[in-house]
mmCIF file of C-alpha atoms in Angstrom:
data_model
loop_
_atom_site.group_PDB
_atom_site.id
_atom_site.type_symbol
_atom_site.label_atom_id
_atom_site.label_comp_id
_atom_site.label_asym_id
_atom_site.label_seq_id
_atom_site.Cartn_x
_atom_site.Cartn_y
_atom_site.Cartn_z
ATOM 1 C CA UNK M 28 -58.329 -28.854 -85.613
ATOM 2 C CA UNK M 29 -61.047 -29.906 -83.147
ATOM 3 C CA UNK M 30 -64.594 -28.651 -83.811
ATOM 4 C CA UNK M 31 -63.669 -27.767 -87.402
ATOM 5 C CA UNK M 32 -66.523 -28.240 -89.902
ATOM 6 C CA UNK M 33 -65.839 -30.791 -92.593
ATOM 7 C CA UNK M 34 -67.560 -32.208 -95.670
ATOM 8 C CA UNK M 35 -67.286 -35.955 -96.344
ATOM 9 C CA UNK M 36 -67.353 -37.365 -99.880
ATOM 10 C CA UNK M 37 -67.802 -41.058 -100.655
ATOM 11 C CA UNK M 38 -66.825 -42.148 -104.153
ATOM 12 C CA UNK M 39 -67.208 -45.277 -106.220
ATOM 13 C CA UNK M 40 -64.166 -46.940 -107.801
ATOM 14 C CA UNK M 41 -64.735 -45.136 -111.122
ATOM 15 C CA UNK M 42 -64.458 -41.737 -109.394
ATOM 16 C CA UNK M 43 -68.212 -41.021 -109.334
ATOM 17 C CA UNK M 44 -69.318 -39.070 -106.265
ATOM 18 C CA UNK M 45 -71.747 -41.382 -104.498
ATOM 19 C CA UNK M 46 -72.672 -39.624 -101.267
ATOM 20 C CA UNK M 47 -71.959 -36.284 -99.570
ATOM 21 C CA UNK M 48 -72.219 -35.523 -95.860
ATOM 22 C CA UNK M 49 -72.533 -31.812 -95.016
ATOM 23 C CA UNK M 50 -71.410 -30.980 -92.304
ATOM 24 C CA UNK M 51 -69.611 -32.978 -89.686
ATOM 25 C CA UNK M 52 -67.261 -31.643 -87.052
ATOM 26 C CA UNK M 53 -63.792 -32.994 -86.416
ATOM 27 C CA UNK M 54 -63.726 -33.851 -82.718
ATOM 28 C CA UNK M 55 -60.457 -35.765 -82.469
ATOM 29 C CA UNK M 56 -57.407 -36.330 -84.627
ATOM 30 C CA UNK M 57 -54.171 -38.229 -84.121
ATOM 31 C CA UNK M 58 -51.594 -40.198 -86.128
ATOM 32 C CA UNK M 59 -54.017 -43.118 -86.545
ATOM 33 C CA UNK M 60 -57.370 -41.514 -87.396
ATOM 34 C CA UNK M 61 -59.691 -38.532 -87.635
ATOM 35 C CA UNK M 62 -62.943 -38.751 -85.640
ATOM 36 C CA UNK M 63 -65.916 -36.739 -86.879
ATOM 37 C CA UNK M 64 -69.238 -36.063 -85.162
ATOM 38 C CA UNK M 65 -71.907 -36.365 -87.850
ATOM 39 C CA UNK M 66 -75.084 -35.825 -85.831
ATOM 40 C CA UNK M 67 -77.160 -33.299 -87.745
ATOM 41 C CA UNK M 68 -75.107 -33.708 -90.919
ATOM 42 C CA UNK M 69 -77.048 -33.256 -94.120
ATOM 43 C CA UNK M 70 -76.674 -36.352 -96.304
ATOM 44 C CA UNK M 71 -77.111 -36.235 -100.056
ATOM 45 C CA UNK M 72 -77.445 -39.615 -101.786
ATOM 46 C CA UNK M 73 -76.397 -39.116 -105.369
ATOM 47 C CA UNK M 74 -77.673 -41.963 -107.528
ATOM 48 C CA UNK M 75 -78.602 -41.964 -111.190
ATOM 49 C CA UNK M 76 -78.555 -38.157 -111.300
ATOM 50 C CA UNK M 77 -81.217 -37.974 -108.572
ATOM 51 C CA UNK M 78 -80.653 -36.552 -105.130
ATOM 52 C CA UNK M 79 -82.122 -37.976 -101.939
ATOM 53 C CA UNK M 80 -81.416 -35.595 -99.057
ATOM 54 C CA UNK M 81 -81.748 -36.631 -95.412
ATOM 55 C CA UNK M 82 -80.238 -35.729 -92.057
ATOM 56 C CA UNK M 83 -78.469 -37.839 -89.455
ATOM 57 C CA UNK M 84 -80.658 -37.554 -86.382
ATOM 58 C CA UNK M 85 -78.896 -39.911 -83.980
ATOM 59 C CA UNK M 86 -75.661 -39.278 -82.124
ATOM 60 C CA UNK M 87 -72.960 -40.652 -84.337
ATOM 61 C CA UNK M 88 -69.180 -40.466 -84.569
ATOM 62 C CA UNK M 89 -67.193 -41.615 -87.570
ATOM 63 C CA UNK M 90 -63.596 -42.807 -87.481
ATOM 64 C CA UNK M 91 -61.537 -42.457 -90.658
ATOM 65 C CA UNK M 92 -58.268 -44.361 -90.530
ATOM 66 C CA UNK M 93 -55.097 -43.278 -92.269
ATOM 67 C CA UNK M 94 -53.736 -46.759 -93.011
ATOM 68 C CA UNK M 95 -56.739 -49.099 -92.843
ATOM 69 C CA UNK M 96 -59.102 -50.219 -95.601
ATOM 70 C CA UNK M 97 -62.212 -49.501 -93.546
ATOM 71 C CA UNK M 98 -63.887 -46.720 -91.640
ATOM 72 C CA UNK M 99 -66.116 -47.056 -88.593
ATOM 73 C CA UNK M 100 -69.358 -45.377 -87.527
ATOM 74 C CA UNK M 101 -70.414 -45.613 -83.879
ATOM 75 C CA UNK M 102 -73.760 -44.242 -82.766
ATOM 76 C CA UNK M 103 -77.004 -44.399 -80.840
ATOM 77 C CA UNK M 104 -80.283 -45.311 -82.492
ATOM 78 C CA UNK M 105 -83.464 -46.263 -80.646
ATOM 79 C CA UNK M 106 -81.477 -46.164 -77.377
ATOM 80 C CA UNK M 107 -79.075 -48.784 -78.691
ATOM 81 C CA UNK M 108 -75.449 -48.492 -79.567
ATOM 82 C CA UNK M 109 -74.660 -49.477 -83.167
ATOM 83 C CA UNK M 110 -71.448 -49.993 -85.103
ATOM 84 C CA UNK M 111 -71.110 -49.865 -88.847
ATOM 85 C CA UNK M 112 -67.933 -50.654 -90.790
ATOM 86 C CA UNK M 113 -67.508 -49.596 -94.418
ATOM 87 C CA UNK M 114 -64.838 -51.452 -96.356
ATOM 88 C CA UNK M 115 -63.236 -48.443 -98.007
ATOM 89 C CA UNK M 116 -59.919 -47.107 -99.140
ATOM 90 C CA UNK M 117 -57.881 -45.073 -96.653
ATOM 91 C CA UNK M 118 -59.156 -41.503 -96.562
ATOM 92 C CA UNK M 119 -57.488 -38.376 -97.830
ATOM 93 C CA UNK M 120 -58.217 -34.734 -97.193
ATOM 94 C CA UNK M 121 -58.491 -32.613 -100.304
ATOM 95 C CA UNK M 122 -60.178 -29.278 -100.979
ATOM 96 C CA UNK M 123 -61.476 -29.142 -97.382
ATOM 97 C CA UNK M 124 -63.200 -32.531 -97.606
ATOM 98 C CA UNK M 125 -62.542 -35.990 -96.229
ATOM 99 C CA UNK M 126 -62.662 -38.300 -99.254
ATOM 100 C CA UNK M 127 -62.706 -42.069 -99.554
ATOM 101 C CA UNK M 128 -63.655 -44.824 -102.007
ATOM 102 C CA UNK M 129 -66.532 -47.015 -100.830
ATOM 103 C CA UNK M 130 -66.290 -50.673 -101.882
ATOM 104 C CA UNK M 131 -69.885 -51.526 -100.830
ATOM 105 C CA UNK M 132 -69.036 -54.353 -98.434
ATOM 106 C CA UNK M 133 -70.195 -53.385 -94.923
ATOM 107 C CA UNK M 134 -70.394 -54.938 -91.477
ATOM 108 C CA UNK M 135 -72.806 -53.923 -88.724
ATOM 109 C CA UNK M 136 -73.542 -54.580 -85.064
ATOM 110 C CA UNK M 137 -77.033 -53.305 -84.253
ATOM 111 C CA UNK M 138 -77.410 -54.408 -80.681
ATOM 112 C CA UNK M 139 -74.750 -53.919 -78.040
ATOM 113 C CA UNK M 140 -76.110 -56.862 -76.008
ATOM 114 C CA UNK M 141 -76.051 -59.450 -78.809
ATOM 115 C CA UNK M 142 -72.628 -58.490 -80.207
ATOM 116 C CA UNK M 143 -73.491 -60.106 -83.559
ATOM 117 C CA UNK M 144 -71.424 -58.783 -86.460
ATOM 118 C CA UNK M 145 -73.435 -59.023 -89.694
ATOM 119 C CA UNK M 146 -72.005 -58.814 -93.201
ATOM 120 C CA UNK M 147 -74.005 -56.529 -95.517
ATOM 121 C CA UNK M 148 -74.201 -55.795 -99.230
ATOM 122 C CA UNK M 149 -72.130 -58.748 -100.468
ATOM 123 C CA UNK M 150 -74.255 -58.834 -103.655
ATOM 124 C CA UNK M 151 -73.632 -55.133 -104.250
ATOM 125 C CA UNK M 152 -69.882 -55.671 -103.774
ATOM 126 C CA UNK M 153 -69.854 -58.545 -106.286
ATOM 127 C CA UNK M 154 -71.936 -56.549 -108.805
ATOM 128 C CA UNK M 155 -69.750 -53.445 -108.526
ATOM 129 C CA UNK M 156 -66.490 -55.413 -108.606
ATOM 130 C CA UNK M 157 -67.583 -56.695 -112.038
ATOM 131 C CA UNK M 158 -69.166 -53.443 -113.230
ATOM 132 C CA UNK M 159 -66.130 -51.320 -112.278
ATOM 133 C CA UNK M 160 -63.651 -54.073 -113.192
ATOM 134 C CA UNK M 161 -61.830 -54.207 -109.847
ATOM 135 C CA UNK M 162 -58.328 -55.618 -110.303
ATOM 136 C CA UNK M 163 -57.853 -59.046 -108.649
ATOM 137 C CA UNK M 164 -55.406 -57.565 -106.112
ATOM 138 C CA UNK M 165 -58.066 -55.035 -105.038
ATOM 139 C CA UNK M 166 -60.695 -57.774 -104.660
ATOM 140 C CA UNK M 167 -58.223 -59.692 -102.459
ATOM 141 C CA UNK M 168 -57.573 -56.571 -100.376
ATOM 142 C CA UNK M 169 -61.315 -56.000 -99.892
ATOM 143 C CA UNK M 170 -61.967 -59.637 -98.935
ATOM 144 C CA UNK M 171 -58.949 -59.693 -96.592
ATOM 145 C CA UNK M 172 -60.201 -56.480 -94.967
ATOM 146 C CA UNK M 173 -63.506 -58.220 -94.238
ATOM 147 C CA UNK M 174 -61.611 -61.101 -92.636
ATOM 148 C CA UNK M 175 -59.540 -58.611 -90.616
ATOM 149 C CA UNK M 176 -62.653 -56.757 -89.390
ATOM 150 C CA UNK M 177 -64.210 -60.046 -88.237
ATOM 151 C CA UNK M 178 -61.003 -61.143 -86.495
ATOM 152 C CA UNK M 179 -60.442 -57.805 -84.791
ATOM 153 C CA UNK M 180 -64.075 -57.662 -83.741
ATOM 154 C CA UNK M 181 -63.825 -61.114 -82.117
ATOM 155 C CA UNK M 182 -60.639 -60.012 -80.343
ATOM 156 C CA UNK M 183 -62.433 -56.856 -79.073
ATOM 157 C CA UNK M 184 -59.877 -54.661 -80.846
ATOM 158 C CA UNK M 185 -62.566 -52.089 -81.688
ATOM 159 C CA UNK M 186 -63.778 -51.686 -78.096
ATOM 160 C CA UNK M 187 -61.482 -48.673 -77.711
ATOM 161 C CA UNK M 188 -63.462 -46.874 -80.434
ATOM 162 C CA UNK M 189 -66.849 -47.667 -78.910
ATOM 163 C CA UNK M 190 -66.623 -44.622 -76.672
ATOM 164 C CA UNK M 191 -69.977 -44.007 -74.981
ATOM 165 C CA UNK M 192 -68.573 -40.955 -73.182
ATOM 166 C CA UNK M 193 -67.608 -39.333 -76.480
ATOM 167 C CA UNK M 194 -71.036 -40.145 -77.896
ATOM 168 C CA UNK M 195 -72.809 -38.761 -74.837
ATOM 169 C CA UNK M 196 -70.858 -35.537 -75.203
ATOM 170 C CA UNK M 197 -72.560 -35.213 -78.584
ATOM 171 C CA UNK M 198 -76.072 -35.458 -77.084
ATOM 172 C CA UNK M 199 -78.116 -32.256 -77.416
#
């Protein structure tokens, strides 16, 4: 399945397609995750019936986990490694696309040297949890996933996914 083109669809809780990534390439797959190279992918932001196209210019790989409530982007930007976690439902593959539900709460490390994990979009998560009427159990799952990401990050659990060699293979 390596080097297979794939489309990625991010949805909101109500089923609305939020963002499309065309095209990434599957570069690794195992029982735990699928890893996709998304450098050069065309991104379509679909908000309020308006489309905002852009392209991913930096080297970037994206891990989608089969049993976790997050996915992980690892990439280079401005000669720095960055890490971005989306709190999201486990992915599924349907109609040739990787699909997941995005719950807005994100975590990012922008500088490899500082190792500071920053929580992002908490206001957006709170707004959407009310707007889409997230069940209390889902809110707990999302919050507990944030706690898990922080704990695993402190324990260096994610270091195995921060694969500079794999990223460098994606350099033009």
